[in-house]
Short mmCIF file of C-alpha atoms in Angstrom, two decimals:
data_model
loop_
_atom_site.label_atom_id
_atom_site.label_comp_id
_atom_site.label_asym_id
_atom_site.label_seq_id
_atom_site.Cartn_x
_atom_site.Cartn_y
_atom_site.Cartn_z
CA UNK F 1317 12.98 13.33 -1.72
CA UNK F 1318 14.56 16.37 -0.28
CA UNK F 1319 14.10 16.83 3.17
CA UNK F 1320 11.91 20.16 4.22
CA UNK F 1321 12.29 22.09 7.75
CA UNK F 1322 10.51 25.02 9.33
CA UNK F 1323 12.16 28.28 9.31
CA UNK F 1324 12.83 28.52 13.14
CA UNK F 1325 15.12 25.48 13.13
CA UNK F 1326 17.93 26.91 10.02
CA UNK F 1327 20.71 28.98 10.86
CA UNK F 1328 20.68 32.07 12.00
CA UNK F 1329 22.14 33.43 8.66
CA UNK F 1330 19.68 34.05 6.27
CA UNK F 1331 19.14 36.34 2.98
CA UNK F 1332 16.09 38.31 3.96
CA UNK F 1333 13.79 39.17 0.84
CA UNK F 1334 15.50 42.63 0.22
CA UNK F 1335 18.95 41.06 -0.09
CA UNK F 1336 17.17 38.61 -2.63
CA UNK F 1337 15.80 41.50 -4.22
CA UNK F 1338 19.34 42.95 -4.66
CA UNK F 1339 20.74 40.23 -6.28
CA UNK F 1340 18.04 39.63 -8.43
CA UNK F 1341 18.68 42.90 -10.12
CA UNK F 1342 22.06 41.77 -11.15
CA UNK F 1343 20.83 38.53 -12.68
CA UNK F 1344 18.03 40.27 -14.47
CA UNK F 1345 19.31 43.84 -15.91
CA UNK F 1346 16.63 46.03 -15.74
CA UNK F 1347 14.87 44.79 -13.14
CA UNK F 1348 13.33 47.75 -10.49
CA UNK F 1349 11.64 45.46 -7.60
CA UNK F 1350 8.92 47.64 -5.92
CA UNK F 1351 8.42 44.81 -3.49
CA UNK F 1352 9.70 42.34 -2.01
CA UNK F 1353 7.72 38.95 0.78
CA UNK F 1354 8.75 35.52 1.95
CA UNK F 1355 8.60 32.59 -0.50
CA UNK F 1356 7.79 29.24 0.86
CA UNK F 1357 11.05 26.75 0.04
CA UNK F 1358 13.06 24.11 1.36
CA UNK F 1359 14.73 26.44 3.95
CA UNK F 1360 17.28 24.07 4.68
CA UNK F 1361 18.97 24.32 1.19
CA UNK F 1362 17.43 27.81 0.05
CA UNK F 1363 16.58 31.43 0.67
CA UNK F 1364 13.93 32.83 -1.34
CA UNK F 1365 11.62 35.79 -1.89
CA UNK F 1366 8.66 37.05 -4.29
CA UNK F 1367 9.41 40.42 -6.03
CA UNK F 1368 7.29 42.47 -7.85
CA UNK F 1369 7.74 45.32 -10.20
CA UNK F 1370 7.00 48.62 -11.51
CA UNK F 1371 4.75 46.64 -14.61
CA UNK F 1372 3.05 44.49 -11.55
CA UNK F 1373 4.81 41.55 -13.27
CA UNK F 1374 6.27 39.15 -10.48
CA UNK F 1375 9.68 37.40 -10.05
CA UNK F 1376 10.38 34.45 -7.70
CA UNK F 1377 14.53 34.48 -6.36
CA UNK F 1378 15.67 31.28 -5.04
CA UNK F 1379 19.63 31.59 -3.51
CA UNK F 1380 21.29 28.11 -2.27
CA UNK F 1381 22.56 28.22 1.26
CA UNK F 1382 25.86 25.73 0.38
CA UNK F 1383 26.93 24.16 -2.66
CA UNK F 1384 24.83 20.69 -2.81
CA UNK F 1385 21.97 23.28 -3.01
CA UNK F 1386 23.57 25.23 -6.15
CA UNK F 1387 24.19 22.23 -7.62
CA UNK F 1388 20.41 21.13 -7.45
CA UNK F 1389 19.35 24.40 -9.10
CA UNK F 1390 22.04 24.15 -12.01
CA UNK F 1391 20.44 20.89 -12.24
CA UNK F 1392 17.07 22.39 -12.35
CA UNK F 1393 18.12 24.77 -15.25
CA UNK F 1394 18.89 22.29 -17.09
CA UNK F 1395 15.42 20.09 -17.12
CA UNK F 1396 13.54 23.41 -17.47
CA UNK F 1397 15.57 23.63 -20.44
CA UNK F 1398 14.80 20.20 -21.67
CA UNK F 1399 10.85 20.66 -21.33
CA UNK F 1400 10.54 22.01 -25.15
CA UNK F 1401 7.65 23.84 -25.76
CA UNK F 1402 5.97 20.66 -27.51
CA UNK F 1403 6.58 19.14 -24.05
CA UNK F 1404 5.21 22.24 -21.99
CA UNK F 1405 2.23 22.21 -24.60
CA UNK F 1406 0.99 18.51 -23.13
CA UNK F 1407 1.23 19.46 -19.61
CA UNK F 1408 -1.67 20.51 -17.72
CA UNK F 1409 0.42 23.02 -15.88
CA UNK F 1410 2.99 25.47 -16.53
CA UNK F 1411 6.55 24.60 -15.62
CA UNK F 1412 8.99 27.90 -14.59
CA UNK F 1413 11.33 29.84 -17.08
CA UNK F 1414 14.39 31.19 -15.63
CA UNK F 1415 14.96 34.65 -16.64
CA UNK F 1416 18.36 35.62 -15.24
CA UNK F 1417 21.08 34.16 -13.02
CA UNK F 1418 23.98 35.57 -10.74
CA UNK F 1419 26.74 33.68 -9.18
CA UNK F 1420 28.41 34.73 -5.81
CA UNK F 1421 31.76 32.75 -5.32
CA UNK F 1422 30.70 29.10 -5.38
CA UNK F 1423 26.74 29.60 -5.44
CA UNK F 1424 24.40 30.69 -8.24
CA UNK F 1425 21.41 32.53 -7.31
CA UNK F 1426 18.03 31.85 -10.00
CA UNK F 1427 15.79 34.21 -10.80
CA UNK F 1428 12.74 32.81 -12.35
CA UNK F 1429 9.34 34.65 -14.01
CA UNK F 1430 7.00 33.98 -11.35
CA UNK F 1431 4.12 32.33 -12.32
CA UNK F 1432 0.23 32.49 -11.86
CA UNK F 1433 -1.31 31.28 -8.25
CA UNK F 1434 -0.25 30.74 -4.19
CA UNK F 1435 1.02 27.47 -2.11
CA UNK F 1436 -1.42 26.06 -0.05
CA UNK F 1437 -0.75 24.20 3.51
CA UNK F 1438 -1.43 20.47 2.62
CA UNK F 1439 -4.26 21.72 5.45
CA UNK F 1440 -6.02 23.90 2.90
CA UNK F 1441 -5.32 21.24 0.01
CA UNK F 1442 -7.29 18.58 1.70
CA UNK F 1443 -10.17 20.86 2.64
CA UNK F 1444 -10.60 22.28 -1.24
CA UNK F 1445 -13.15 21.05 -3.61
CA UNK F 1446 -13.07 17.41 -4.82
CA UNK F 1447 -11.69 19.06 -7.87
CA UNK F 1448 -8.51 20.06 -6.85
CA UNK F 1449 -7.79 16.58 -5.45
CA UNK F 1450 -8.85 15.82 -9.27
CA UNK F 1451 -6.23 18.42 -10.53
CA UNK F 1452 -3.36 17.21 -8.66
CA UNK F 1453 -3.71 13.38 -9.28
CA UNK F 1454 -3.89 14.28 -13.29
CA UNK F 1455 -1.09 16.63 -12.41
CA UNK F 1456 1.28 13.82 -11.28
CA UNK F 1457 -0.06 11.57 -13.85
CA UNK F 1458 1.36 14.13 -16.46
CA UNK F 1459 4.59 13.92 -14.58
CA UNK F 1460 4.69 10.11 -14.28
CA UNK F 1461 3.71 9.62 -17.90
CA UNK F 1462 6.56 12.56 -19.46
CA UNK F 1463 8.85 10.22 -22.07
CA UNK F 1464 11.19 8.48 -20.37
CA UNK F 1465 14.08 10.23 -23.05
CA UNK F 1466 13.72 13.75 -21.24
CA UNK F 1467 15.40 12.68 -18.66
CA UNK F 1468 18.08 9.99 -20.39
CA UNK F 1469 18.62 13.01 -22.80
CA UNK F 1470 19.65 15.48 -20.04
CA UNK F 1471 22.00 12.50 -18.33
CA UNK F 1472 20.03 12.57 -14.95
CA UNK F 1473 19.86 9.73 -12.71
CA UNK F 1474 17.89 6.54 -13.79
CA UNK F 1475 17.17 3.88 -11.75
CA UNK F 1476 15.82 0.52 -12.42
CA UNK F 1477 13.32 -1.07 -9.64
CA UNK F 1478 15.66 -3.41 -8.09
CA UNK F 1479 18.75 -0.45 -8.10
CA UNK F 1480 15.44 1.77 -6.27
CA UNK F 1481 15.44 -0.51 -3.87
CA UNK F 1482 19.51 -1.02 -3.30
CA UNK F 1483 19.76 2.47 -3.05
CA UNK F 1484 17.48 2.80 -0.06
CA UNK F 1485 19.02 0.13 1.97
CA UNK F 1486 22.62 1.79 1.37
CA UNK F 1487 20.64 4.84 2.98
CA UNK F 1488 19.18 3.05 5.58
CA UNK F 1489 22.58 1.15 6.51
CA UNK F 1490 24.34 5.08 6.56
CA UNK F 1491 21.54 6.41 8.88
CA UNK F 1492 22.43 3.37 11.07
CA UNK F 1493 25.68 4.10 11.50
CA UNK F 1494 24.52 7.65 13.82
CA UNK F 1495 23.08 5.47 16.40
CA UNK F 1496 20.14 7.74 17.20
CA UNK F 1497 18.10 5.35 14.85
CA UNK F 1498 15.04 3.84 16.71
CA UNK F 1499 15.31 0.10 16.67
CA UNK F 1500 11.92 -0.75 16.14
CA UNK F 1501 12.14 1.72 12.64
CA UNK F 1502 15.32 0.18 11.46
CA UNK F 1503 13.93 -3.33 11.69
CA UNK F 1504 10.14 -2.01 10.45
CA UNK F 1505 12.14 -0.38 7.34
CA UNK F 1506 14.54 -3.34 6.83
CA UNK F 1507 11.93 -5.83 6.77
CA UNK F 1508 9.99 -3.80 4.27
CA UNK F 1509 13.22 -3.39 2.13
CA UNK F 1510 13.51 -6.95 2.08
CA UNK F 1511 10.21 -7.90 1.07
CA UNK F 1512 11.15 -8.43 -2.95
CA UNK F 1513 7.23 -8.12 -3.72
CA UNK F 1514 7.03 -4.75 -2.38
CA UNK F 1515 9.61 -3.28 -5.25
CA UNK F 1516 8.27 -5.30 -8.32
CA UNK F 1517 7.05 -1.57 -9.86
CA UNK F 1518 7.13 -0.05 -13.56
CA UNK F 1519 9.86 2.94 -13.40
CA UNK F 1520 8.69 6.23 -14.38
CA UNK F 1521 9.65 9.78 -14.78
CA UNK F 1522 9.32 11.38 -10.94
CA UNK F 1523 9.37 15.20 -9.97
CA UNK F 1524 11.53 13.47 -6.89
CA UNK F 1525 10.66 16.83 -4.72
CA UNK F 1526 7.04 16.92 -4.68
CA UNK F 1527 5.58 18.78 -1.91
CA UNK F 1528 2.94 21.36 -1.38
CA UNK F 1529 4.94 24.45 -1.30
CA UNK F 1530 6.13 23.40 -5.45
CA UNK F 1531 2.47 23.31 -6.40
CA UNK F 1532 1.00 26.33 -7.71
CA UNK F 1533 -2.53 26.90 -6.74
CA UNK F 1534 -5.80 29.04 -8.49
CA UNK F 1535 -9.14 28.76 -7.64
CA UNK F 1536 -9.01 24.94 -7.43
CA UNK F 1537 -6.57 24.30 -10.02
CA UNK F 1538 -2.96 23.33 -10.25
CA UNK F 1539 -1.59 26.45 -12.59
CA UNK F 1540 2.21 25.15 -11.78
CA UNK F 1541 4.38 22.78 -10.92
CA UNK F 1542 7.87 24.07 -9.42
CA UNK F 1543 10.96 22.96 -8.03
CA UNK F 1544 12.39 20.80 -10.79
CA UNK F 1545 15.87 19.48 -9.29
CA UNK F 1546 15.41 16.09 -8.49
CA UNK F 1547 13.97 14.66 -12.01
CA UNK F 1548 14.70 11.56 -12.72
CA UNK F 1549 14.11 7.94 -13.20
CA UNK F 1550 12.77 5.76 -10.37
CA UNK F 1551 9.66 5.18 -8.25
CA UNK F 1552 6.59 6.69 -8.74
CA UNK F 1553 5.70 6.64 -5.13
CA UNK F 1554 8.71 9.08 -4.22
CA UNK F 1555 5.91 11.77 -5.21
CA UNK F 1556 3.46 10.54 -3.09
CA UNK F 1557 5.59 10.63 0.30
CA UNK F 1558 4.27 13.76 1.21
CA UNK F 1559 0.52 12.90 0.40
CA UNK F 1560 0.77 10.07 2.62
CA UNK F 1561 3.03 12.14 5.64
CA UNK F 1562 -0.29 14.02 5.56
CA UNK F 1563 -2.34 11.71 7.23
CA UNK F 1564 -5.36 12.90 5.30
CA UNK F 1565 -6.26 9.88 4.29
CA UNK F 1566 -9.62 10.42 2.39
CA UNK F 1567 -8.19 13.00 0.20
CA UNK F 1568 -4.97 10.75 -0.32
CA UNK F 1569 -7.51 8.31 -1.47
CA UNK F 1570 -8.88 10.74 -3.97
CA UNK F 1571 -5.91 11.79 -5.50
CA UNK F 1572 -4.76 8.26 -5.93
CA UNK F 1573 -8.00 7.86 -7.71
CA UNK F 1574 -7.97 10.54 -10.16
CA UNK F 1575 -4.39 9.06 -10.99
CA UNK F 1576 -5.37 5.99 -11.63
CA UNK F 1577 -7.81 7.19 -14.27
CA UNK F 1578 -5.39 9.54 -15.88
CA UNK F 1579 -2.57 6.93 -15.76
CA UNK F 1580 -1.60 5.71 -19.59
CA UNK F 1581 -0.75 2.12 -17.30
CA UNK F 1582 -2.45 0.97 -14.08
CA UNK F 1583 -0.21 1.86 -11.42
CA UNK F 1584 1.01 -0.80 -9.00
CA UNK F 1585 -1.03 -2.06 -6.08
CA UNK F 1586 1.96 -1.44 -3.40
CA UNK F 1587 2.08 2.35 -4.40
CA UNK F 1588 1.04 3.76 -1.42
CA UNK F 1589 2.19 1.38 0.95
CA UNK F 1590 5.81 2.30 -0.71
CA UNK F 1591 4.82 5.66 -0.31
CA UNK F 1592 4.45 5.42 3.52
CA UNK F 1593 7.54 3.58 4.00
CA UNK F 1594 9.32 6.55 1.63
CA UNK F 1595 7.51 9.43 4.12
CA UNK F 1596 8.96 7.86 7.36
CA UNK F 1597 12.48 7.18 5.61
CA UNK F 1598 12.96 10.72 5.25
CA UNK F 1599 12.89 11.66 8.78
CA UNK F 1600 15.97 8.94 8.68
CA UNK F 1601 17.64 11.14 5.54
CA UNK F 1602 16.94 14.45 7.30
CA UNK F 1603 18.95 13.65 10.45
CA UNK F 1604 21.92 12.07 8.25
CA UNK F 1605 21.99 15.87 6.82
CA UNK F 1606 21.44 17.15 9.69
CA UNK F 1607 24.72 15.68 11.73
CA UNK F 1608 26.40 16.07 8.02
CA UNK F 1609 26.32 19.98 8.40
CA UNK F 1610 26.75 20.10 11.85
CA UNK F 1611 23.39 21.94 12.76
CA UNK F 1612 22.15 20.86 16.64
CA UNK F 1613 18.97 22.35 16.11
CA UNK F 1614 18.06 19.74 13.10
CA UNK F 1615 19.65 16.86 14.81
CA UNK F 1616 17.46 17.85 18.05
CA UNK F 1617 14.18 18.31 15.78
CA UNK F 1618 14.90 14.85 13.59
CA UNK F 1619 15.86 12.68 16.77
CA UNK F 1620 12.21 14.36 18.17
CA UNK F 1621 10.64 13.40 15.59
CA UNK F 1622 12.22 10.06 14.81
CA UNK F 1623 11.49 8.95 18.52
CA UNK F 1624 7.75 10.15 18.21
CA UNK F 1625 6.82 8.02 15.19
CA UNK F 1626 8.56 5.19 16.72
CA UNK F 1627 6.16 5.62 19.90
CA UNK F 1628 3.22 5.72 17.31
CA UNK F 1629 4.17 2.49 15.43
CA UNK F 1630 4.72 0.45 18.49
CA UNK F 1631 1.12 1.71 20.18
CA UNK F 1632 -0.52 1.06 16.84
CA UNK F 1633 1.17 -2.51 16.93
CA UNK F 1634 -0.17 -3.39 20.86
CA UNK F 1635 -3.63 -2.26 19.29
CA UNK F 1636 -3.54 -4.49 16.59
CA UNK F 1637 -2.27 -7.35 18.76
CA UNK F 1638 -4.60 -7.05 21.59
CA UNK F 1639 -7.47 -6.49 19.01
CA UNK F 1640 -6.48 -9.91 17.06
CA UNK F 1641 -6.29 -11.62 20.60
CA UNK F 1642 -10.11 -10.47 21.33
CA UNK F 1643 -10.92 -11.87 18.01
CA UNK F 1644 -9.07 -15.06 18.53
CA UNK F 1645 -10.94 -14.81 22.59
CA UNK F 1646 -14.38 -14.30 20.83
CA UNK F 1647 -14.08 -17.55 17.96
CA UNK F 1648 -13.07 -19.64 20.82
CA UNK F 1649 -16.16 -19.23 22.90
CA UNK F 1650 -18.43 -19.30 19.99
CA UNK F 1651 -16.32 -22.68 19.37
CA UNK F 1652 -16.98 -24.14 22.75
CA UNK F 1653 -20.86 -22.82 22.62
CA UNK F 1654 -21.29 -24.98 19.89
CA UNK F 1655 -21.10 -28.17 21.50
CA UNK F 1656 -23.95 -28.85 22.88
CA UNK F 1657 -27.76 -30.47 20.49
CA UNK F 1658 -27.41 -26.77 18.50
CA UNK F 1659 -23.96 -26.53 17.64
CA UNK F 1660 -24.41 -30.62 16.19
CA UNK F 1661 -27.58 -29.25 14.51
CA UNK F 1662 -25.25 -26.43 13.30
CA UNK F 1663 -22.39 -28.48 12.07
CA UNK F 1664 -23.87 -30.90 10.63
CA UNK F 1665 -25.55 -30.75 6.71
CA UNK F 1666 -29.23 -30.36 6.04
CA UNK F 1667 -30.94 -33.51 5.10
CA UNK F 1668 -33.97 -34.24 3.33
CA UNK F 1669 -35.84 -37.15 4.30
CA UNK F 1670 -38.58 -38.97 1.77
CA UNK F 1671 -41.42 -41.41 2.76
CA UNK F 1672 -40.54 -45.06 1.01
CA UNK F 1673 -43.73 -45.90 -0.83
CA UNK F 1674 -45.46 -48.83 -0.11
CA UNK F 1675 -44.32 -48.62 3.19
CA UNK F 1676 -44.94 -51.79 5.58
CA UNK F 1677 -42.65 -53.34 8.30
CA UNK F 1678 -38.91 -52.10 8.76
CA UNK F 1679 -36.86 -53.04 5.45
CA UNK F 1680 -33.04 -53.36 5.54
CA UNK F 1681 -31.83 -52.19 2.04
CA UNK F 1682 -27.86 -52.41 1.33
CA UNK F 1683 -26.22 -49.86 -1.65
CA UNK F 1684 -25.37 -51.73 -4.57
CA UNK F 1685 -22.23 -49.41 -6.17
CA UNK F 1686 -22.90 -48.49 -9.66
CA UNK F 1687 -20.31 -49.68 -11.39
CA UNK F 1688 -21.56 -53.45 -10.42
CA UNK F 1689 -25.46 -53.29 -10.56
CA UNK F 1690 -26.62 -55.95 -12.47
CA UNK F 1691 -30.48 -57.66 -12.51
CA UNK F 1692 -28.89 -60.89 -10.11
CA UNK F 1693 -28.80 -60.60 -6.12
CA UNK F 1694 -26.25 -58.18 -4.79
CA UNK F 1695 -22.55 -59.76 -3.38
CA UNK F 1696 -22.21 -59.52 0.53
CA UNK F 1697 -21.23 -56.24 0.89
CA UNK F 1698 -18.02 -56.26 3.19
CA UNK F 1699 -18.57 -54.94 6.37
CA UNK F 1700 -16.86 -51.17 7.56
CA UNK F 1701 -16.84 -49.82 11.36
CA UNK F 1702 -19.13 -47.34 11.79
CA UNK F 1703 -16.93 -45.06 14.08
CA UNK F 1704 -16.81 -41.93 11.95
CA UNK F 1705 -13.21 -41.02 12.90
CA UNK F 1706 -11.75 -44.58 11.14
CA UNK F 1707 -13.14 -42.47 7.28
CA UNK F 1708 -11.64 -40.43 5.44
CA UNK F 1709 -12.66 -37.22 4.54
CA UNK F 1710 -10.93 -36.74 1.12
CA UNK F 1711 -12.47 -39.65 -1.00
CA UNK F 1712 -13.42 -39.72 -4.26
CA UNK F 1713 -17.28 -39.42 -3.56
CA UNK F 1714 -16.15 -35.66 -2.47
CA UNK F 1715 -15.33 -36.78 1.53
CA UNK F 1716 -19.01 -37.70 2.64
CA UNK F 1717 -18.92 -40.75 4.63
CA UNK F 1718 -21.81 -43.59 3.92
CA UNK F 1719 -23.67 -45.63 6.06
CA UNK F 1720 -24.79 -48.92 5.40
CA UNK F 1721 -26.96 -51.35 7.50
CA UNK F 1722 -25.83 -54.90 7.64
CA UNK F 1723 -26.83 -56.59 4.30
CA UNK F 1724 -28.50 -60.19 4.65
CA UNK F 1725 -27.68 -63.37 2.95
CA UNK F 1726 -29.31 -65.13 0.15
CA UNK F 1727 -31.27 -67.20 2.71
CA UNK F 1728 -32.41 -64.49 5.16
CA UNK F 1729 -30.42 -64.53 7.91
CA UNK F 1730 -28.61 -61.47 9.52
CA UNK F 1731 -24.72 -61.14 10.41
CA UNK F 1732 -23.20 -62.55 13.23
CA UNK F 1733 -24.21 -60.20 16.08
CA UNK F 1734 -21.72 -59.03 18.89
CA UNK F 1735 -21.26 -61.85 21.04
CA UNK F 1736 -20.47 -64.48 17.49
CA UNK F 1737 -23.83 -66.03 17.86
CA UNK F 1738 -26.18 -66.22 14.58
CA UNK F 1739 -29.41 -64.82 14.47
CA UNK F 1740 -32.35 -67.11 14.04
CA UNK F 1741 -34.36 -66.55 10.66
CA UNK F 1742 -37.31 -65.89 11.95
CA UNK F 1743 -36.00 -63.57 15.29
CA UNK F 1744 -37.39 -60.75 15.53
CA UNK F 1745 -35.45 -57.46 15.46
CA UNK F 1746 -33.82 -56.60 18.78
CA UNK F 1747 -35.79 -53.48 18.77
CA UNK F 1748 -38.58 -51.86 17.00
CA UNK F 1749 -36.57 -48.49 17.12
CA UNK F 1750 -34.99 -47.56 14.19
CA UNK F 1751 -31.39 -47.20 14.43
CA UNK F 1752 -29.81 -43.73 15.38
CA UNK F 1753 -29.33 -41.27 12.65
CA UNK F 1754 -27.94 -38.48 14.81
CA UNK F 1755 -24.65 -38.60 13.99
CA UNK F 1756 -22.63 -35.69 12.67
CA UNK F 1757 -21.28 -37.29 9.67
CA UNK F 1758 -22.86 -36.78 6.37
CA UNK F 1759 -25.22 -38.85 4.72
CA UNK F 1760 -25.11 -40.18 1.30
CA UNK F 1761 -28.31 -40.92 -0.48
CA UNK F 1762 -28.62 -43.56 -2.65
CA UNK F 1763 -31.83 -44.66 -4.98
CA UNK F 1764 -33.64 -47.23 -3.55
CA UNK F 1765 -36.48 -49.76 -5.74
CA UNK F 1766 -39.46 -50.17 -3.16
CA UNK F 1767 -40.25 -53.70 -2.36
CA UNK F 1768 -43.20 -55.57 -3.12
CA UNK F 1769 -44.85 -56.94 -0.12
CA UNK F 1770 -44.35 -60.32 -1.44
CA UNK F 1771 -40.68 -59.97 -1.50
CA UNK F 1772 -39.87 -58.69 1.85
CA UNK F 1773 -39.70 -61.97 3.81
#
């Protein structure tokens, strides 16, 4: 994504609109501009100007301030000369037609046919009608679903996911190397560079210099899409940096939306978090060519800006910590609230109890398991602690623990109590209390056959 700069912080030699104007006549013979006004660009890499003429057609100059920049628009003519007209037919925008060209020693001026509408501040975009957040996300759609061949067919750069991701940590290791690097962005963006599952994306066909000022706007409608020199093969997300710089998030959300529905294939769910990541790398890329050229302005106005967004992440990152520590705070004390009769009464399972029919003194009944029921007298069941913390809470009865009273023998008599003495047959319970059934642990219900009165002596 190339790297965009207000006009106060270029070089102090510039091609004002009349000098555009002049060289815009040689590259288009015939040509008599009546007027000439500023052209919103990437003023780091070009001059440009609007012209209009004696027929009140209009003309749009763009003139590369060094010879990466003249390369990109060479580039340029070249896609706008792969987008046949079958191609331009399916868009729902037009794409520019370069009418003339002039070159000056090692830089080639472009003169295109201006086309229909005006840039808007991504301030004005945001504030439009829900349709023109509709317009742009079909707009990129369009872009992101062009056939892969235009661009294998012009021999631009493709990249593959995985050689995506390799390229941007070759960047991020160069913008290391100028030591003005933040160390809480390096390690934020080499962490996220890392993270395998954040690249798994389909490739697509990317403007690769989306940004307000190449979006041509009328009465709520994108009428064209300009600036055409980085096409190529890679991430889809490179053309939502600048959506996402914005910090408008609602109408990022709508774009991403209408995208989504105009989208021949769902896009992936790390899109905009990519996206974010892309936005703050470029501060990185802008103050690698900013040292590269030499220009102390830039290098002042990236280092600014690199050290303000580092300042934002790590106050966003003491909010978020101190706001998972209050939540932490807060489930503790509603933890150590709960300890007391309503916090048992809270833990513990609901549990219906039923009147045994026939109901008469105290009966002790013991759970005969299933699989060995039979019409004969039940086997001494074995006896089991009745500390809850000696069971297990991952059987195969789905981790409820049972309870059991002490079964009696064939002849009446009760087990052994604590001190080893036995029971007489005819003693009489210890207590007439039943036995406590407060405990926390969950209680299995079995059936139970009512006895007879006959049969409970």
């Amino acid at each position: 994504m190339a790297i965009r700069v207000s006009q106060s912080t270029v070089g102090d030699v510039r091609r004002t609109p009349l000098e555009l104007a002049a060289v815009a006549t040689a590259a288009v013979p015939g040509l008599a501009p009546t007027a000439t006004a500023f052209s919103p660009d990437d003023d780091a890499d070009f001059d440009s100007a609007l012209l209009l003429d004696a027929e009140g057609k209009r003309w749009r100059v763009r003139s590369p301030r060094h010879p990466e920049a003249s390369t990109r628009l060479e580039t340029e003519f070249m896609v706008l000369r792969a987008f046949a007209p079958a191609i331009r037919a399916e868009l729902p925008f037009h794409v520019p037609t370069v009418a003339g060209t002039v070159r000056q020693g090692s830089l080639t001026t472009f003169v295109y046919a201006h086309l229909q509408g005006s840039t808007l501040s991504i301030e004005e975009l945001s504030a439009a009608s829900p349709g023109l957040a509709k317009e742009i996300g079909s707009s990129l759609a369009a872009i992101h679903d062009l056939p892969l061949a235009l661009v294998n067919n012009a021999d631009l750069p493709s990249y593959s996911a995985n050689e995506f991701r390799q390229r941007k940590l070759n960047e991020l290791d160069q913008a290391a190397t100028t030591g003005k690097i933040p160390a809480t962005l390096l390690r934020r963006w080499e962490h996220a560079l890392e993270d395998v599952a954040l690249w798994r994306f389909n490739t697509s066909v990317v403007h690769g210099d989306l940004h307000e000022d190449n979006l041509m706007i009328a009465d709520d409608t994108v009428t064209a899409v300009t600036g055409w020199t980085d096409l190529r093969i890679g991430d889809p997300a490179d053309d939502f940096a600048w959506l996402v710089a914005s910090n408008e998030s609602s109408f990022v959300e709508a774009v991403l939306a209408h995208y989504t529905q105009a989208r021949r294939e769902t896009p992936d769910a790390h899109l905009i978090r990519r996206a974010a990541l892309l936005a703050e790398f470029a501060l990185a890329q802008y103050l690698v060519k900013a040292m590269a050229v030499g220009h102390e302005d830039m290098t002042f106005e990236a280092e600014s800006m690199l050290r303000a967004l580092a300042e934002d992440i790590e106050q966003q990152a003491k909010q978020d910590e101190a706001l998972a520590n209050a939540e932490r705070e807060a489930t503790a004390a509603a933890q150590t609230s709960g300890t007391g009769d309503a916090g048992v009464h809270a833990r513990q399972p609901a549990v219906t109890v039923e009147e045994i029919p026939d109901g008469g003194t105290p009966v002790t009944v013991s759970v005969i398991p299933a699989a060995e029921a039979t019409t004969g007298p039940a086997p001494q069941a074995e006896q089991h602690p009745t500390h809850h913390d000696d069971v297990g809470m991952d059987g195969a009865d789905g981790g409820h623990q049972t309870r059991e009273d002490k079964p009696r023998d064939d002849k009446g008599s009760s087990e052994e109590d604590g001190t080893g003495a036995a029971a007489p047959e005819d003693a009489a319970p210890a207590s007439d209390k039943p036995a406590d059934d407060t405990a926390t642990a969950a209680i299995k219900v079995v059936d139970v056959t009512p006895l007879h009165a006959g049969e409970r002596s």
